[in-house]
Tab-separated table of C-alpha atoms in Angstrom:
chain	number	residue	atom	x	y	z
A	962	MET	CA	-16.133	-6.972	47.381
A	963	SER	CA	-14.485	-9.764	45.402
A	964	SER	CA	-15.578	-12.321	48.036
A	965	MET	CA	-19.207	-11.309	47.441
A	966	MET	CA	-19.039	-12.086	43.694
A	967	PRO	CA	-20.344	-15.571	42.783
A	968	ASP	CA	-17.898	-18.063	41.298
A	969	TRP	CA	-19.811	-19.121	38.194
A	970	SER	CA	-17.247	-21.828	37.419
A	971	LEU	CA	-18.646	-23.796	40.411
A	972	LEU	CA	-22.123	-24.023	38.888
A	973	PRO	CA	-23.352	-27.676	38.924
A	974	GLU	CA	-22.877	-29.487	35.616
A	975	GLU	CA	-26.589	-30.235	35.209
A	976	LEU	CA	-27.506	-26.543	35.555
A	977	LEU	CA	-24.831	-25.533	33.076
A	978	HIS	CA	-26.201	-28.085	30.608
A	979	PHE	CA	-29.731	-26.699	31.153
A	980	ILE	CA	-28.470	-23.161	30.450
A	981	SER	CA	-26.707	-24.254	27.269
A	982	GLN	CA	-29.922	-25.864	25.990
A	983	ASN	CA	-31.909	-22.661	26.505
A	984	VAL	CA	-29.581	-20.062	25.031
A	985	GLU	CA	-31.542	-19.035	21.953
A	986	ASN	CA	-29.924	-15.780	20.872
A	987	CYS	CA	-26.588	-16.487	19.174
A	988	PHE	CA	-24.828	-13.544	20.834
A	989	ASP	CA	-26.137	-14.605	24.249
A	990	GLY	CA	-24.302	-17.845	23.563
A	991	VAL	CA	-21.117	-15.914	22.843
A	992	HIS	CA	-21.491	-13.981	26.099
A	993	ALA	CA	-22.144	-17.173	28.068
A	994	ARG	CA	-18.969	-18.754	26.652
A	995	SER	CA	-16.966	-15.811	27.951
A	996	VAL	CA	-17.974	-16.316	31.605
A	997	CYS	CA	-15.238	-18.805	32.425
A	998	THR	CA	-13.352	-21.825	31.078
A	999	SER	CA	-15.964	-24.397	32.114
A	1000	TRP	CA	-18.772	-22.427	30.460
A	1001	ARG	CA	-16.654	-22.037	27.347
A	1002	SER	CA	-16.048	-25.785	27.106
A	1003	ASN	CA	-19.697	-26.756	27.740
A	1004	ILE	CA	-21.510	-24.202	25.582
A	1005	PRO	CA	-20.851	-24.652	21.853
A	1006	PHE	CA	-20.009	-21.710	19.648
A	1007	PRO	CA	-23.296	-20.634	17.954
A	1008	SER	CA	-23.556	-22.311	14.575
A	1009	CYS	CA	-25.349	-19.300	13.079
A	1010	LEU	CA	-22.149	-17.253	13.497
A	1011	LEU	CA	-19.965	-19.740	11.639
A	1012	ARG	CA	-18.859	-19.144	8.063
A	1013	THR	CA	-19.878	-22.460	6.553
A	1014	SER	CA	-17.760	-23.651	3.627
A	1015	TYR	CA	-18.669	-26.048	0.815
A	1016	SER	CA	-16.315	-27.738	-1.640
A	1017	LEU	CA	-17.054	-27.085	-5.307
A	1018	PRO	CA	-15.750	-28.761	-8.479
A	1019	THR	CA	-12.779	-27.186	-10.248
A	1020	PHE	CA	-12.988	-25.529	-13.650
A	1021	ALA	CA	-11.153	-27.754	-16.115
A	1022	GLN	CA	-12.703	-26.181	-19.230
A	1023	PHE	CA	-14.983	-23.265	-18.439
A	1024	PRO	CA	-15.401	-20.491	-17.603
A	1025	LEU	CA	-11.604	-20.606	-17.388
A	1026	GLU	CA	-9.039	-23.372	-17.291
A	1027	ASN	CA	-8.196	-23.707	-13.629
A	1028	LYS	CA	-7.615	-26.986	-11.824
A	1029	GLY	CA	-7.176	-25.525	-8.356
A	1030	SER	CA	-9.540	-26.068	-5.455
A	1031	CYS	CA	-12.763	-24.087	-5.273
A	1032	THR	CA	-14.864	-23.309	-2.187
A	1033	LEU	CA	-18.098	-21.476	-1.510
A	1034	GLU	CA	-18.373	-19.639	1.799
A	1035	LYS	CA	-21.622	-18.553	3.476
A	1036	ILE	CA	-21.093	-15.409	5.554
A	1037	PRO	CA	-23.708	-14.598	8.235
A	1038	LEU	CA	-24.839	-10.969	8.076
A	1039	PHE	CA	-26.079	-8.847	10.977
A	1040	LEU	CA	-27.303	-5.331	11.637
A	1041	PHE	CA	-25.926	-3.791	14.844
A	1042	ARG	CA	-27.714	-0.761	16.297
A	1043	VAL	CA	-25.519	1.042	18.806
A	1044	LYS	CA	-27.479	2.230	21.819
A	1045	SER	CA	-26.770	5.838	22.766
A	1046	PRO	CA	-26.285	6.847	26.426
A	1047	PRO	CA	-29.639	8.003	27.911
A	1048	PRO	CA	-28.778	11.751	28.190
A	1049	ALA	CA	-27.748	11.894	24.529
A	1050	ALA	CA	-30.376	9.505	23.161
A	1051	ALA	CA	-32.755	12.204	21.944
A	1052	THR	CA	-30.176	14.404	20.211
A	1053	SER	CA	-27.231	12.321	19.009
A	1054	PRO	CA	-27.323	10.447	15.674
A	1055	CYS	CA	-28.203	6.770	15.900
A	1056	GLU	CA	-25.389	4.530	14.634
A	1057	TYR	CA	-25.812	1.305	12.672
A	1058	PHE	CA	-23.285	-1.220	11.374
A	1059	LEU	CA	-24.269	-3.682	8.671
A	1060	GLY	CA	-22.026	-6.611	7.772
A	1061	GLY	CA	-20.595	-9.989	8.753
A	1062	ILE	CA	-18.272	-11.208	11.503
A	1063	ARG	CA	-15.670	-13.963	11.664
A	1064	ARG	CA	-15.356	-16.622	14.350
A	1065	ASP	CA	-11.602	-16.134	14.731
A	1066	GLU	CA	-12.131	-12.483	15.644
A	1067	SER	CA	-14.878	-13.351	18.140
A	1068	GLU	CA	-12.838	-16.139	19.750
A	1069	HIS	CA	-9.868	-13.824	20.206
A	1070	LEU	CA	-11.891	-10.897	21.472
A	1071	MET	CA	-13.611	-12.956	24.156
A	1072	GLU	CA	-10.287	-12.933	26.022
A	1073	LEU	CA	-10.649	-9.206	26.735
A	1074	PRO	CA	-10.427	-8.115	30.430
A	1075	SER	CA	-14.161	-7.591	30.848
A	1076	PRO	CA	-15.454	-11.184	31.225
A	1077	LEU	CA	-18.797	-10.540	29.524
A	1078	GLN	CA	-17.494	-8.520	26.593
A	1079	CYS	CA	-17.778	-9.656	22.989
A	1080	SER	CA	-16.755	-7.234	20.277
A	1081	VAL	CA	-16.812	-6.809	16.525
A	1082	LYS	CA	-14.056	-4.895	14.767
A	1083	VAL	CA	-15.216	-2.044	12.506
A	1084	ASN	CA	-13.052	0.066	10.199
A	1085	ILE	CA	-14.092	3.614	9.313
A	1086	PRO	CA	-11.884	5.799	7.057
A	1087	GLY	CA	-9.956	8.393	9.018
A	1088	ASN	CA	-10.236	6.449	12.270
A	1089	ASP	CA	-8.302	3.629	13.876
A	1090	PRO	CA	-10.043	0.219	13.794
A	1091	ALA	CA	-12.490	0.151	16.696
A	1092	LEU	CA	-13.962	-2.674	18.756
A	1093	LEU	CA	-17.740	-2.529	18.958
A	1094	ASN	CA	-19.053	-4.072	22.173
A	1095	VAL	CA	-22.140	-6.042	21.140
A	1096	LEU	CA	-23.488	-5.872	24.709
A	1097	ASP	CA	-24.314	-2.256	23.857
A	1098	CYS	CA	-26.076	-3.156	20.598
A	1099	GLN	CA	-29.441	-4.274	19.371
A	1100	ILE	CA	-28.703	-7.049	16.849
A	1101	PHE	CA	-30.743	-8.260	13.869
A	1102	PRO	CA	-29.793	-11.347	11.814
A	1103	LEU	CA	-29.987	-10.669	8.065
A	1104	GLY	CA	-29.330	-14.056	6.521
A	1105	HIS	CA	-26.175	-14.938	4.590
A	1106	GLN	CA	-23.996	-13.662	1.800
A	1107	CYS	CA	-22.205	-16.175	-0.468
A	1108	ARG	CA	-18.815	-15.750	-2.089
A	1109	MET	CA	-16.314	-17.873	-4.000
A	1110	ILE	CA	-12.879	-18.439	-2.466
A	1111	GLY	CA	-9.958	-20.807	-2.949
A	1112	TRP	CA	-7.792	-19.538	-5.783
A	1113	ASP	CA	-6.526	-16.314	-7.310
A	1114	LEU	CA	-9.467	-14.931	-9.254
A	1115	GLU	CA	-8.851	-11.213	-8.892
A	1116	GLU	CA	-8.331	-10.565	-12.600
A	1117	TRP	CA	-11.445	-12.342	-13.829
A	1118	ARG	CA	-13.451	-11.547	-10.689
A	1119	THR	CA	-13.515	-7.831	-11.484
A	1120	THR	CA	-14.474	-8.292	-15.127
A	1121	ASN	CA	-16.488	-11.502	-15.354
A	1122	TYR	CA	-17.615	-12.806	-11.955
A	1123	ARG	CA	-21.019	-11.356	-11.037
A	1124	GLY	CA	-22.101	-13.418	-8.061
A	1125	VAL	CA	-23.101	-16.848	-6.820
A	1126	ALA	CA	-26.272	-18.296	-5.234
A	1127	PHE	CA	-26.594	-21.294	-2.910
A	1128	LEU	CA	-29.708	-23.504	-2.712
A	1129	PRO	CA	-29.833	-26.175	0.044
A	1130	LEU	CA	-31.509	-29.515	-0.714
A	1131	ASN	CA	-32.530	-32.465	1.445
A	1132	ASN	CA	-29.961	-34.744	3.133
A	1133	GLY	CA	-27.289	-32.043	3.189
A	1134	GLU	CA	-27.039	-31.780	-0.602
A	1135	PHE	CA	-27.004	-28.412	-2.372
A	1136	ILE	CA	-27.006	-26.646	-5.737
A	1137	VAL	CA	-24.791	-23.679	-6.655
A	1138	LEU	CA	-25.532	-21.246	-9.484
A	1139	LEU	CA	-22.559	-19.189	-10.698
A	1140	ASN	CA	-23.108	-15.948	-12.613
A	1141	PHE	CA	-20.162	-15.502	-14.987
A	1142	THR	CA	-20.347	-12.723	-17.637
A	1143	LYS	CA	-23.237	-13.623	-19.973
A	1144	SER	CA	-23.375	-17.277	-18.893
A	1145	LEU	CA	-24.755	-19.179	-15.913
A	1146	PHE	CA	-23.102	-22.339	-14.560
A	1147	MET	CA	-24.750	-24.814	-12.199
A	1148	SER	CA	-23.272	-27.538	-10.013
A	1149	ARG	CA	-24.945	-30.138	-7.775
A	1150	SER	CA	-23.068	-31.468	-4.757
A	1151	ASP	CA	-23.949	-35.077	-5.640
A	1152	GLU	CA	-22.426	-34.710	-9.124
A	1153	MET	CA	-19.537	-32.260	-8.512
A	1154	ARG	CA	-19.323	-30.924	-12.051
A	1155	TRP	CA	-20.244	-27.643	-13.705
A	1156	ILE	CA	-23.022	-27.478	-16.290
A	1157	GLN	CA	-23.381	-24.427	-18.522
A	1158	LEU	CA	-27.026	-23.428	-18.795
A	1159	LYS	CA	-28.516	-22.814	-22.197
A	1160	LYS	CA	-28.283	-19.141	-23.100
A	1161	PHE	CA	-31.647	-17.397	-22.817
A	1162	SER	CA	-30.658	-13.720	-23.161
A	1163	ASP	CA	-28.083	-11.627	-24.987
A	1164	ALA	CA	-27.764	-9.360	-21.944
A	1165	SER	CA	-25.729	-10.053	-18.818
A	1166	CYS	CA	-27.350	-11.395	-15.682
A	1167	GLU	CA	-27.189	-8.795	-12.912
A	1168	GLU	CA	-28.048	-10.782	-9.774
A	1169	ILE	CA	-29.379	-14.179	-8.697
A	1170	VAL	CA	-31.048	-15.198	-5.432
A	1171	PRO	CA	-32.458	-18.522	-4.152
A	1172	PHE	CA	-36.058	-18.604	-2.974
A	1173	ARG	CA	-38.313	-21.561	-2.107
A	1174	GLY	CA	-36.410	-24.139	-4.105
A	1175	LYS	CA	-35.745	-22.053	-7.225
A	1176	PHE	CA	-33.339	-19.390	-8.483
A	1177	TYR	CA	-34.575	-15.902	-9.359
A	1178	GLY	CA	-32.576	-13.293	-11.235
A	1179	THR	CA	-32.467	-9.971	-13.059
A	1180	ILE	CA	-30.916	-9.194	-16.441
A	1181	LEU	CA	-29.212	-6.013	-17.584
A	1182	ASN	CA	-31.961	-5.400	-20.157
A	1183	ARG	CA	-34.353	-5.175	-17.165
A	1184	ASP	CA	-35.965	-8.587	-17.594
A	1185	LEU	CA	-36.567	-11.023	-14.724
A	1186	PHE	CA	-36.429	-14.809	-14.784
A	1187	VAL	CA	-36.818	-17.925	-12.636
A	1188	ILE	CA	-34.828	-21.177	-13.044
A	1189	ASP	CA	-36.050	-24.604	-11.967
A	1190	PRO	CA	-32.830	-26.298	-10.726
A	1191	TYR	CA	-34.114	-29.781	-11.619
A	1192	SER	CA	-35.511	-29.327	-15.127
A	1193	LEU	CA	-33.275	-26.285	-15.856
A	1194	ASP	CA	-36.304	-24.595	-17.420
A	1195	VAL	CA	-36.039	-20.797	-17.533
A	1196	THR	CA	-39.272	-18.797	-17.224
A	1197	SER	CA	-39.794	-15.068	-17.664
A	1198	LEU	CA	-41.255	-13.325	-14.613
A	1199	THR	CA	-41.743	-9.758	-15.812
A	1200	PRO	CA	-44.095	-7.519	-13.764
A	1201	LEU	CA	-47.625	-7.111	-15.116
A	1202	GLN	CA	-46.942	-3.459	-15.971
A	1203	PRO	CA	-43.345	-3.306	-17.280
A	1204	LEU	CA	-41.506	-0.085	-16.513
A	1205	ARG	CA	-38.135	1.279	-17.579
A	1206	SER	CA	-36.358	0.634	-14.312
A	1207	VAL	CA	-33.370	-0.786	-12.471
A	1208	LYS	CA	-34.477	-3.889	-10.578
A	1209	TYR	CA	-33.342	-5.310	-7.215
A	1210	LEU	CA	-34.392	-8.602	-5.620
A	1211	VAL	CA	-34.646	-8.554	-1.817
A	1212	PRO	CA	-35.202	-11.877	0.017
A	1213	SER	CA	-36.715	-11.612	3.469
A	1214	GLY	CA	-36.465	-14.107	6.310
A	1215	ASN	CA	-36.073	-17.836	5.799
A	1216	ASP	CA	-37.886	-17.989	2.450
A	1217	ASP	CA	-40.656	-15.831	3.939
A	1218	GLU	CA	-40.993	-13.291	1.145
A	1219	LEU	CA	-39.204	-12.166	-2.004
A	1220	PHE	CA	-39.545	-8.470	-2.866
A	1221	LEU	CA	-38.833	-6.737	-6.146
A	1222	VAL	CA	-37.753	-3.094	-5.882
A	1223	GLU	CA	-37.799	-1.149	-9.159
A	1224	LYS	CA	-36.077	2.231	-9.331
A	1225	ILE	CA	-37.976	3.880	-12.170
A	1226	LEU	CA	-35.961	5.761	-14.796
A	1227	PRO	CA	-37.394	8.807	-16.598
A	1228	PRO	CA	-37.972	8.412	-20.355
A	1229	THR	CA	-35.891	11.493	-21.183
A	1230	GLY	CA	-34.088	14.389	-19.570
A	1231	VAL	CA	-31.357	14.731	-16.963
A	1232	LEU	CA	-31.073	11.848	-14.523
A	1233	ASP	CA	-31.843	13.094	-11.015
A	1234	PHE	CA	-31.145	10.124	-8.721
A	1235	CYS	CA	-32.740	11.907	-5.775
A	1236	ARG	CA	-36.107	12.089	-7.540
A	1237	PHE	CA	-36.312	8.525	-8.875
A	1238	PRO	CA	-39.526	6.930	-7.590
A	1239	CYS	CA	-39.656	3.219	-6.767
A	1240	ARG	CA	-42.224	0.497	-7.212
A	1241	VAL	CA	-42.231	-2.455	-4.818
A	1242	SER	CA	-43.793	-5.846	-5.561
A	1243	LYS	CA	-44.026	-9.135	-3.682
A	1244	LEU	CA	-43.718	-12.531	-5.358
A	1245	ASP	CA	-46.744	-14.810	-5.446
A	1246	ASP	CA	-44.789	-17.950	-6.335
A	1247	GLU	CA	-47.912	-20.144	-6.581
A	1248	ALA	CA	-49.447	-17.879	-9.218
A	1249	GLY	CA	-46.040	-17.123	-10.752
A	1250	LYS	CA	-46.494	-13.350	-10.724
A	1251	TRP	CA	-45.531	-10.162	-8.903
A	1252	VAL	CA	-48.103	-8.318	-6.789
A	1253	GLU	CA	-47.548	-4.593	-6.247
A	1254	VAL	CA	-47.565	-3.579	-2.550
A	1255	SER	CA	-47.796	-0.327	-0.600
A	1256	ASP	CA	-46.087	-1.770	2.484
A	1257	VAL	CA	-43.452	-4.429	3.176
A	1258	GLY	CA	-44.892	-5.876	6.378
A	1259	GLY	CA	-43.139	-3.469	8.720
A	1260	ARG	CA	-39.714	-4.339	7.317
A	1261	VAL	CA	-36.807	-2.088	6.370
A	1262	LEU	CA	-35.283	-3.067	3.011
A	1263	PHE	CA	-31.598	-2.271	2.402
A	1264	ILE	CA	-30.557	-1.909	-1.268
A	1265	GLY	CA	-26.848	-1.870	-2.125
A	1266	TYR	CA	-23.939	-2.826	0.145
A	1267	PRO	CA	-23.222	-5.497	1.320
A	1268	GLY	CA	-26.234	-6.895	-0.564
A	1269	ASN	CA	-30.008	-6.568	-0.677
A	1270	VAL	CA	-31.277	-7.548	2.785
A	1271	SER	CA	-34.153	-6.792	5.147
A	1272	PHE	CA	-35.077	-6.853	8.820
A	1273	CYS	CA	-38.194	-6.327	10.911
A	1274	GLY	CA	-38.438	-2.624	11.739
A	1275	LYS	CA	-41.181	-3.333	14.285
A	1276	GLU	CA	-38.479	-4.459	16.711
A	1277	LEU	CA	-36.899	-1.001	16.706
A	1278	PRO	CA	-37.937	1.379	19.498
A	1279	ASP	CA	-39.413	4.762	18.622
A	1280	GLY	CA	-36.898	7.488	17.938
A	1281	CYS	CA	-34.085	5.251	16.734
A	1282	GLY	CA	-33.992	6.867	13.279
A	1283	LEU	CA	-35.185	4.044	11.031
A	1284	SER	CA	-38.805	2.976	10.775
A	1285	GLY	CA	-40.666	0.039	9.258
A	1286	ASP	CA	-42.179	-0.040	5.758
A	1287	SER	CA	-39.256	1.844	4.265
A	1288	LEU	CA	-36.422	1.382	1.754
A	1289	LEU	CA	-32.863	2.576	2.271
A	1290	CYS	CA	-30.307	2.677	-0.554
A	1291	THR	CA	-26.736	2.187	0.670
A	1292	GLY	CA	-25.169	2.055	-2.797
A	1293	GLY	CA	-26.424	5.238	-4.429
A	1294	PRO	CA	-24.426	8.314	-5.453
A	1295	GLY	CA	-23.180	10.463	-2.593
A	1296	ASN	CA	-23.085	9.587	1.079
A	1297	VAL	CA	-26.258	11.347	2.258
A	1298	THR	CA	-29.719	9.932	1.624
A	1299	TYR	CA	-33.218	9.487	3.031
A	1300	SER	CA	-35.513	6.516	3.381
A	1301	TYR	CA	-38.112	5.781	0.719
A	1302	LYS	CA	-41.747	5.735	1.826
A	1303	TYR	CA	-44.946	4.901	-0.033
A	1304	GLY	CA	-47.349	7.697	-0.999
A	1305	VAL	CA	-45.042	10.604	-0.157
A	1306	ASN	CA	-46.480	13.995	-1.112
A	1307	THR	CA	-43.574	15.860	-2.694
A	1308	GLY	CA	-45.594	18.991	-3.413
A	1309	ARG	CA	-45.137	18.513	-7.161
A	1310	GLU	CA	-48.367	17.864	-9.059
A	1311	GLU	CA	-46.602	15.658	-11.615
A	1312	ASP	CA	-45.446	13.171	-8.952
A	1313	ASP	CA	-47.806	10.191	-8.640
A	1314	LEU	CA	-48.569	9.297	-5.003
A	1315	ASN	CA	-48.847	5.589	-5.873
A	1316	PHE	CA	-45.084	5.084	-5.719
A	1317	TRP	CA	-42.303	4.948	-3.150
A	1318	ARG	CA	-40.218	8.134	-2.939
A	1319	ARG	CA	-37.409	9.568	-0.896
A	1320	PHE	CA	-38.998	11.201	2.123
A	1321	SER	CA	-37.034	14.287	3.188
A	1322	GLY	CA	-39.350	14.569	6.192
A	1323	GLU	CA	-37.790	11.314	7.407
A	1324	ASN	CA	-34.465	11.336	9.232
A	1325	ARG	CA	-31.366	12.039	7.142
A	1326	VAL	CA	-28.973	9.107	6.746
A	1327	THR	CA	-25.214	9.569	6.316
A	1328	ILE	CA	-23.326	6.586	4.908
A	1329	ILE	CA	-19.891	6.804	6.542
A	1330	ASN	CA	-18.397	3.659	5.097
A	1331	THR	CA	-19.326	0.650	2.962
A	1332	SER	CA	-16.337	-1.677	3.479
A	1333	PRO	CA	-15.634	-3.944	5.286
A	1334	VAL	CA	-18.946	-3.099	6.960
A	1335	VAL	CA	-21.596	-0.494	6.161
A	1336	ALA	CA	-21.566	2.252	8.785
A	1337	LEU	CA	-24.628	4.525	9.000
A	1338	GLN	CA	-25.527	7.562	11.062
A	1339	VAL	CA	-29.223	8.455	11.228
A	1340	GLU	CA	-30.108	11.934	12.468
A	1341	ARG	CA	-33.068	12.204	14.798
């Protein structure tokens, strides 16, 4: 039988080059590199899987006196849907893993006995670390997550550091916006120094995201703002009908859309997180305003860990548990939840249908773990 197997290492060089030029999916590239030594040396490791690092200026004065090196790292995020065996597909829960991978793990794991196997390590409490074979997964890219690395910041990270946003410019230049307690600090790669932005609110900034050449953010007092990185002008971007709510910004695609998800808080009474309705808006950046929407273009929006991300639910087959035009909170109280849908009839007359609500008729989602990756089980 072994004599009948083709020796792929003998493939002509010109054909191997043609294959390498037409490998579009990043994980197909990883699989191709695992065929043999010649394929590995001729097919580059997919750049979209690399954790790109950028040097940043040190803090000599603020927000703390530290003269050590400082680096920003961009971590590629992916959603892995594990395909169930055919006999169990209709009854077993559908498993999802949401998080990033490292090149060093992938390089090492490609030496496994099965020549076409590439795996991602996942850790779930109560279980030994497991290797997830990505050949058995449907994979969705979710963009990047940025983090600061390079020196010991654990003490101030937990109390003061609230996130960082990266904005690419032309010619390889970039701008970084650092959210530190009640202050924002900006640095341009061509200047390599930190500038403290003029204070525009007494409340702390909750999150910042880059979108179409600008920075957008939310503040603890429930305001929203946009920063022009060139003029440093700060503009309020509050929805047309302000509500008492917790706000989340969800970028989608490569600057395709920016969504605002508002979890509406009741004016009085006991807080019932399961009954909080949501309002979803889409940014019209030309008009400088939010437009309320009843659908999100077939996407699934994740709110919580490891960050607010989205993917196209239209690519999921029927019966896989998650469906498009839905929201899923991975950072709420408890480990059991349901997707949010627009116009859900809860059976309570006081509940307005013109909002997004948890849909108990949808499949139940169990959040098994949130670190180092989010592990989900969706009942079907």
